[in-house]
Amino acid sequence: MRIVFIGLTIILFVLGFLLIQSEKRIYFDHQINTKIPSDVLWNELKQGILDSGNSRIWPEVNYVETPEFKSGAKMVVTYTTPFGIKKYPYTLENIRDGRFFAYSPARGHPFTGSVTVEIFPTTAGNYLQWKGVYKYRGFSMFSLYYSMFFQKQFFTSLDENIKKMESQV
């Protein structure tokens, strides 16, 4: 009986270890239709990357600073979490002026993966798509915070800020 108990304990330990070490993913694909002209929308997104405190549409749930808006630039994103202030690096990539940019977590970030932000013109204005996937291993309080709180709050606030700006343009 004791050998069976020890055997089951070892099996559960190994399974738990493998589960913690397996790669997990956070997917998102958020779309917003807006009447804001594409050049104005692009400038607000760009300002959000350079200094989010000066963007009319960037959500206040995080703060972004980037020295310049060019591919390869290092972004620093500050998150205020229930577990304290966290600053994580990202790399700005693949900019197609006025239409598209991407970014990815840089060394020192708990996630890997990539995100794309793209503006598509429509007959009624523009369609903004913000999509990506973050990958991580193990467990961290930041991954829990990001997936259960930050992501929903960020996109809800972005939608509200864009709708508010629409009424002013």
PDB file of C-alpha atoms in Angstrom:
ATOM      1  CA  MET A   1       0.000   0.000   0.000  1.00  0.00           C
ATOM      2  CA  ARG A   2       2.834   2.381   0.883  1.00  0.00           C
ATOM      3  CA  ILE A   3       4.569   1.658  -2.454  1.00  0.00           C
ATOM      4  CA  VAL A   4       1.352   2.442  -4.361  1.00  0.00           C
ATOM      5  CA  PHE A   5       1.038   5.756  -2.481  1.00  0.00           C
ATOM      6  CA  ILE A   6       4.655   6.687  -3.225  1.00  0.00           C
ATOM      7  CA  GLY A   7       4.189   5.691  -6.878  1.00  0.00           C
ATOM      8  CA  LEU A   8       1.043   7.815  -7.236  1.00  0.00           C
ATOM      9  CA  THR A   9       2.772  10.742  -5.535  1.00  0.00           C
ATOM     10  CA  ILE A  10       5.683  10.535  -7.983  1.00  0.00           C
ATOM     11  CA  ILE A  11       3.317  10.313 -10.975  1.00  0.00           C
ATOM     12  CA  LEU A  12       1.306  13.336  -9.787  1.00  0.00           C
ATOM     13  CA  PHE A  13       4.512  15.294  -9.164  1.00  0.00           C
ATOM     14  CA  VAL A  14       5.827  14.523 -12.660  1.00  0.00           C
ATOM     15  CA  LEU A  15       2.479  15.368 -14.298  1.00  0.00           C
ATOM     16  CA  GLY A  16       2.291  18.629 -12.335  1.00  0.00           C
ATOM     17  CA  PHE A  17       5.841  19.539 -13.333  1.00  0.00           C
ATOM     18  CA  LEU A  18       5.119  18.812 -17.007  1.00  0.00           C
ATOM     19  CA  LEU A  19       1.927  20.858 -16.877  1.00  0.00           C
ATOM     20  CA  ILE A  20       3.737  23.836 -15.366  1.00  0.00           C
ATOM     21  CA  GLN A  21       6.532  23.568 -17.953  1.00  0.00           C
ATOM     22  CA  SER A  22       4.226  23.225 -20.965  1.00  0.00           C
ATOM     23  CA  GLU A  23       3.856  26.218 -23.234  1.00  0.00           C
ATOM     24  CA  LYS A  24       0.729  28.284 -22.714  1.00  0.00           C
ATOM     25  CA  ARG A  25      -0.707  30.868 -25.094  1.00  0.00           C
ATOM     26  CA  ILE A  26      -2.766  34.011 -24.805  1.00  0.00           C
ATOM     27  CA  TYR A  27      -4.550  34.800 -28.079  1.00  0.00           C
ATOM     28  CA  PHE A  28      -6.353  38.000 -28.926  1.00  0.00           C
ATOM     29  CA  ASP A  29      -7.909  39.475 -32.053  1.00  0.00           C
ATOM     30  CA  HIS A  30      -9.689  42.744 -31.398  1.00  0.00           C
ATOM     31  CA  GLN A  31     -11.395  44.746 -34.132  1.00  0.00           C
ATOM     32  CA  ILE A  32     -12.805  48.240 -33.971  1.00  0.00           C
ATOM     33  CA  ASN A  33     -14.768  50.037 -36.682  1.00  0.00           C
ATOM     34  CA  THR A  34     -14.310  53.786 -36.514  1.00  0.00           C
ATOM     35  CA  LYS A  35     -15.103  56.941 -38.453  1.00  0.00           C
ATOM     36  CA  ILE A  36     -11.850  58.565 -37.350  1.00  0.00           C
ATOM     37  CA  PRO A  37      -9.811  59.397 -40.489  1.00  0.00           C
ATOM     38  CA  SER A  38      -6.936  56.959 -41.010  1.00  0.00           C
ATOM     39  CA  ASP A  39      -4.224  59.635 -40.716  1.00  0.00           C
ATOM     40  CA  VAL A  40      -5.650  60.849 -37.388  1.00  0.00           C
ATOM     41  CA  LEU A  41      -6.045  57.287 -36.092  1.00  0.00           C
ATOM     42  CA  TRP A  42      -2.477  56.451 -37.170  1.00  0.00           C
ATOM     43  CA  ASN A  43      -1.080  59.531 -35.412  1.00  0.00           C
ATOM     44  CA  GLU A  44      -2.893  58.603 -32.187  1.00  0.00           C
ATOM     45  CA  LEU A  45      -1.570  55.040 -32.335  1.00  0.00           C
ATOM     46  CA  LYS A  46       1.918  56.340 -33.060  1.00  0.00           C
ATOM     47  CA  GLN A  47       1.682  58.789 -30.143  1.00  0.00           C
ATOM     48  CA  GLY A  48       0.516  55.908 -27.952  1.00  0.00           C
ATOM     49  CA  ILE A  49       3.717  54.042 -28.738  1.00  0.00           C
ATOM     50  CA  LEU A  50       5.981  57.082 -28.302  1.00  0.00           C
ATOM     51  CA  ASP A  51       4.391  58.434 -25.111  1.00  0.00           C
ATOM     52  CA  SER A  52       1.002  56.940 -24.339  1.00  0.00           C
ATOM     53  CA  GLY A  53       0.167  59.688 -21.856  1.00  0.00           C
ATOM     54  CA  ASN A  54      -0.183  62.071 -24.813  1.00  0.00           C
ATOM     55  CA  SER A  55      -2.477  59.874 -26.915  1.00  0.00           C
ATOM     56  CA  ARG A  56      -6.211  60.540 -26.854  1.00  0.00           C
ATOM     57  CA  ILE A  57      -7.062  56.888 -27.532  1.00  0.00           C
ATOM     58  CA  TRP A  58      -4.431  54.945 -25.578  1.00  0.00           C
ATOM     59  CA  PRO A  59      -5.906  53.214 -22.499  1.00  0.00           C
ATOM     60  CA  GLU A  60      -4.657  54.344 -19.105  1.00  0.00           C
ATOM     61  CA  VAL A  61      -4.181  50.764 -17.900  1.00  0.00           C
ATOM     62  CA  ASN A  62      -0.526  50.895 -18.952  1.00  0.00           C
ATOM     63  CA  TYR A  63       2.072  53.458 -19.962  1.00  0.00           C
ATOM     64  CA  VAL A  64       4.293  53.158 -23.037  1.00  0.00           C
ATOM     65  CA  GLU A  65       7.498  55.026 -23.847  1.00  0.00           C
ATOM     66  CA  THR A  66       9.586  54.562 -26.974  1.00  0.00           C
ATOM     67  CA  PRO A  67      12.484  56.843 -27.975  1.00  0.00           C
ATOM     68  CA  GLU A  68      11.474  56.870 -31.650  1.00  0.00           C
ATOM     69  CA  PHE A  69       8.876  55.319 -33.890  1.00  0.00           C
ATOM     70  CA  LYS A  70      11.021  53.098 -36.085  1.00  0.00           C
ATOM     71  CA  SER A  71      11.597  49.394 -36.552  1.00  0.00           C
ATOM     72  CA  GLY A  72      13.976  48.033 -33.956  1.00  0.00           C
ATOM     73  CA  ALA A  73      13.137  50.697 -31.369  1.00  0.00           C
ATOM     74  CA  LYS A  74      12.831  49.433 -27.801  1.00  0.00           C
ATOM     75  CA  MET A  75       9.507  50.111 -26.120  1.00  0.00           C
ATOM     76  CA  VAL A  76       9.182  50.126 -22.348  1.00  0.00           C
ATOM     77  CA  VAL A  77       5.697  49.337 -21.079  1.00  0.00           C
ATOM     78  CA  THR A  78       4.800  50.006 -17.458  1.00  0.00           C
ATOM     79  CA  TYR A  79       1.971  47.968 -15.964  1.00  0.00           C
ATOM     80  CA  THR A  80       0.446  48.808 -12.598  1.00  0.00           C
ATOM     81  CA  THR A  81      -0.677  45.450 -11.267  1.00  0.00           C
ATOM     82  CA  PRO A  82      -2.082  44.345  -7.921  1.00  0.00           C
ATOM     83  CA  PHE A  83       1.407  42.854  -7.391  1.00  0.00           C
ATOM     84  CA  GLY A  84       3.271  46.095  -7.958  1.00  0.00           C
ATOM     85  CA  ILE A  85       4.593  48.087 -10.883  1.00  0.00           C
ATOM     86  CA  LYS A  86       6.124  45.972 -13.658  1.00  0.00           C
ATOM     87  CA  LYS A  87       8.163  47.341 -16.560  1.00  0.00           C
ATOM     88  CA  TYR A  88       8.670  45.100 -19.564  1.00  0.00           C
ATOM     89  CA  PRO A  89      10.548  45.631 -22.839  1.00  0.00           C
ATOM     90  CA  TYR A  90       9.130  45.190 -26.337  1.00  0.00           C
ATOM     91  CA  THR A  91      10.621  45.715 -29.781  1.00  0.00           C
ATOM     92  CA  LEU A  92       8.781  47.754 -32.409  1.00  0.00           C
ATOM     93  CA  GLU A  93       8.868  46.042 -35.809  1.00  0.00           C
ATOM     94  CA  ASN A  94       7.793  46.087 -39.432  1.00  0.00           C
ATOM     95  CA  ILE A  95       6.326  49.592 -39.652  1.00  0.00           C
ATOM     96  CA  ARG A  96       4.356  50.430 -42.790  1.00  0.00           C
ATOM     97  CA  ASP A  97       3.704  54.116 -42.274  1.00  0.00           C
ATOM     98  CA  GLY A  98       0.078  55.059 -41.932  1.00  0.00           C
ATOM     99  CA  ARG A  99      -1.153  51.496 -41.903  1.00  0.00           C
ATOM    100  CA  PHE A 100       0.671  48.794 -39.948  1.00  0.00           C
ATOM    101  CA  PHE A 101       3.140  48.041 -37.188  1.00  0.00           C
ATOM    102  CA  ALA A 102       4.069  45.050 -35.084  1.00  0.00           C
ATOM    103  CA  TYR A 103       5.768  44.581 -31.752  1.00  0.00           C
ATOM    104  CA  SER A 104       7.066  41.670 -29.751  1.00  0.00           C
ATOM    105  CA  PRO A 105       8.246  41.045 -26.215  1.00  0.00           C
ATOM    106  CA  ALA A 106      12.000  41.560 -25.904  1.00  0.00           C
ATOM    107  CA  ARG A 107      14.563  39.838 -23.683  1.00  0.00           C
ATOM    108  CA  GLY A 108      13.571  40.220 -20.054  1.00  0.00           C
ATOM    109  CA  HIS A 109       9.837  39.903 -20.730  1.00  0.00           C
ATOM    110  CA  PRO A 110       8.032  36.823 -19.376  1.00  0.00           C
ATOM    111  CA  PHE A 111       6.271  36.329 -22.740  1.00  0.00           C
ATOM    112  CA  THR A 112       7.395  35.592 -26.284  1.00  0.00           C
ATOM    113  CA  GLY A 113       5.221  36.030 -29.365  1.00  0.00           C
ATOM    114  CA  SER A 114       4.129  38.957 -31.474  1.00  0.00           C
ATOM    115  CA  VAL A 115       1.348  41.484 -31.997  1.00  0.00           C
ATOM    116  CA  THR A 116       0.186  43.289 -35.126  1.00  0.00           C
ATOM    117  CA  VAL A 117      -1.799  46.515 -35.324  1.00  0.00           C
ATOM    118  CA  GLU A 118      -3.301  47.375 -38.696  1.00  0.00           C
ATOM    119  CA  ILE A 119      -5.667  49.989 -40.122  1.00  0.00           C
ATOM    120  CA  PHE A 120      -7.901  48.923 -43.021  1.00  0.00           C
ATOM    121  CA  PRO A 121      -9.870  51.588 -44.913  1.00  0.00           C
ATOM    122  CA  THR A 122     -13.599  50.900 -45.308  1.00  0.00           C
ATOM    123  CA  THR A 123     -16.431  52.760 -46.999  1.00  0.00           C
ATOM    124  CA  ALA A 124     -17.636  53.939 -43.569  1.00  0.00           C
ATOM    125  CA  GLY A 125     -14.216  54.957 -42.209  1.00  0.00           C
ATOM    126  CA  ASN A 126     -11.594  52.537 -40.922  1.00  0.00           C
ATOM    127  CA  TYR A 127     -11.291  49.152 -39.346  1.00  0.00           C
ATOM    128  CA  LEU A 128      -8.574  48.750 -36.713  1.00  0.00           C
ATOM    129  CA  GLN A 129      -7.351  45.241 -36.012  1.00  0.00           C
ATOM    130  CA  TRP A 130      -5.116  44.478 -33.024  1.00  0.00           C
ATOM    131  CA  LYS A 131      -4.158  40.843 -32.853  1.00  0.00           C
ATOM    132  CA  GLY A 132      -1.465  38.607 -31.542  1.00  0.00           C
ATOM    133  CA  VAL A 133      -0.366  35.723 -29.445  1.00  0.00           C
ATOM    134  CA  TYR A 134       1.792  35.659 -26.354  1.00  0.00           C
ATOM    135  CA  LYS A 135       3.486  32.462 -25.259  1.00  0.00           C
ATOM    136  CA  TYR A 136       4.914  31.596 -21.875  1.00  0.00           C
ATOM    137  CA  ARG A 137       5.976  28.650 -19.762  1.00  0.00           C
ATOM    138  CA  GLY A 138       5.317  28.023 -16.133  1.00  0.00           C
ATOM    139  CA  PHE A 139       3.208  30.239 -13.975  1.00  0.00           C
ATOM    140  CA  SER A 140       3.604  33.868 -13.053  1.00  0.00           C
ATOM    141  CA  MET A 141       1.347  36.383 -11.387  1.00  0.00           C
ATOM    142  CA  PHE A 142       1.867  38.662 -14.418  1.00  0.00           C
ATOM    143  CA  SER A 143       0.493  36.037 -16.843  1.00  0.00           C
ATOM    144  CA  LEU A 144      -2.538  35.633 -14.587  1.00  0.00           C
ATOM    145  CA  TYR A 145      -3.003  39.422 -14.358  1.00  0.00           C
ATOM    146  CA  TYR A 146      -2.564  39.867 -18.120  1.00  0.00           C
ATOM    147  CA  SER A 147      -4.981  37.151 -19.186  1.00  0.00           C
ATOM    148  CA  MET A 148      -7.661  37.738 -16.535  1.00  0.00           C
ATOM    149  CA  PHE A 149      -7.656  41.532 -16.212  1.00  0.00           C
ATOM    150  CA  PHE A 150      -5.364  43.607 -18.401  1.00  0.00           C
ATOM    151  CA  GLN A 151      -6.382  42.361 -21.836  1.00  0.00           C
ATOM    152  CA  LYS A 152     -10.128  42.969 -21.316  1.00  0.00           C
ATOM    153  CA  GLN A 153      -9.535  46.316 -19.641  1.00  0.00           C
ATOM    154  CA  PHE A 154      -7.142  47.490 -22.362  1.00  0.00           C
ATOM    155  CA  PHE A 155      -9.482  46.751 -25.268  1.00  0.00           C
ATOM    156  CA  THR A 156     -12.620  47.988 -23.500  1.00  0.00           C
ATOM    157  CA  SER A 157     -10.873  51.268 -22.721  1.00  0.00           C
ATOM    158  CA  LEU A 158      -9.468  51.526 -26.265  1.00  0.00           C
ATOM    159  CA  ASP A 159     -12.999  51.111 -27.686  1.00  0.00           C
ATOM    160  CA  GLU A 160     -14.372  53.773 -25.324  1.00  0.00           C
ATOM    161  CA  ASN A 161     -11.558  56.223 -26.115  1.00  0.00           C
ATOM    162  CA  ILE A 162     -12.004  55.782 -29.859  1.00  0.00           C
ATOM    163  CA  LYS A 163     -15.779  56.315 -29.614  1.00  0.00           C
ATOM    164  CA  LYS A 164     -15.182  59.423 -27.504  1.00  0.00           C
ATOM    165  CA  MET A 165     -12.682  60.761 -30.041  1.00  0.00           C
ATOM    166  CA  GLU A 166     -15.115  60.065 -32.897  1.00  0.00           C
ATOM    167  CA  SER A 167     -17.559  62.479 -31.338  1.00  0.00           C
ATOM    168  CA  GLN A 168     -14.851  65.171 -31.296  1.00  0.00           C
ATOM    169  CA  VAL A 169     -13.533  64.749 -34.841  1.00  0.00           C
TER     170      VAL A 169
END
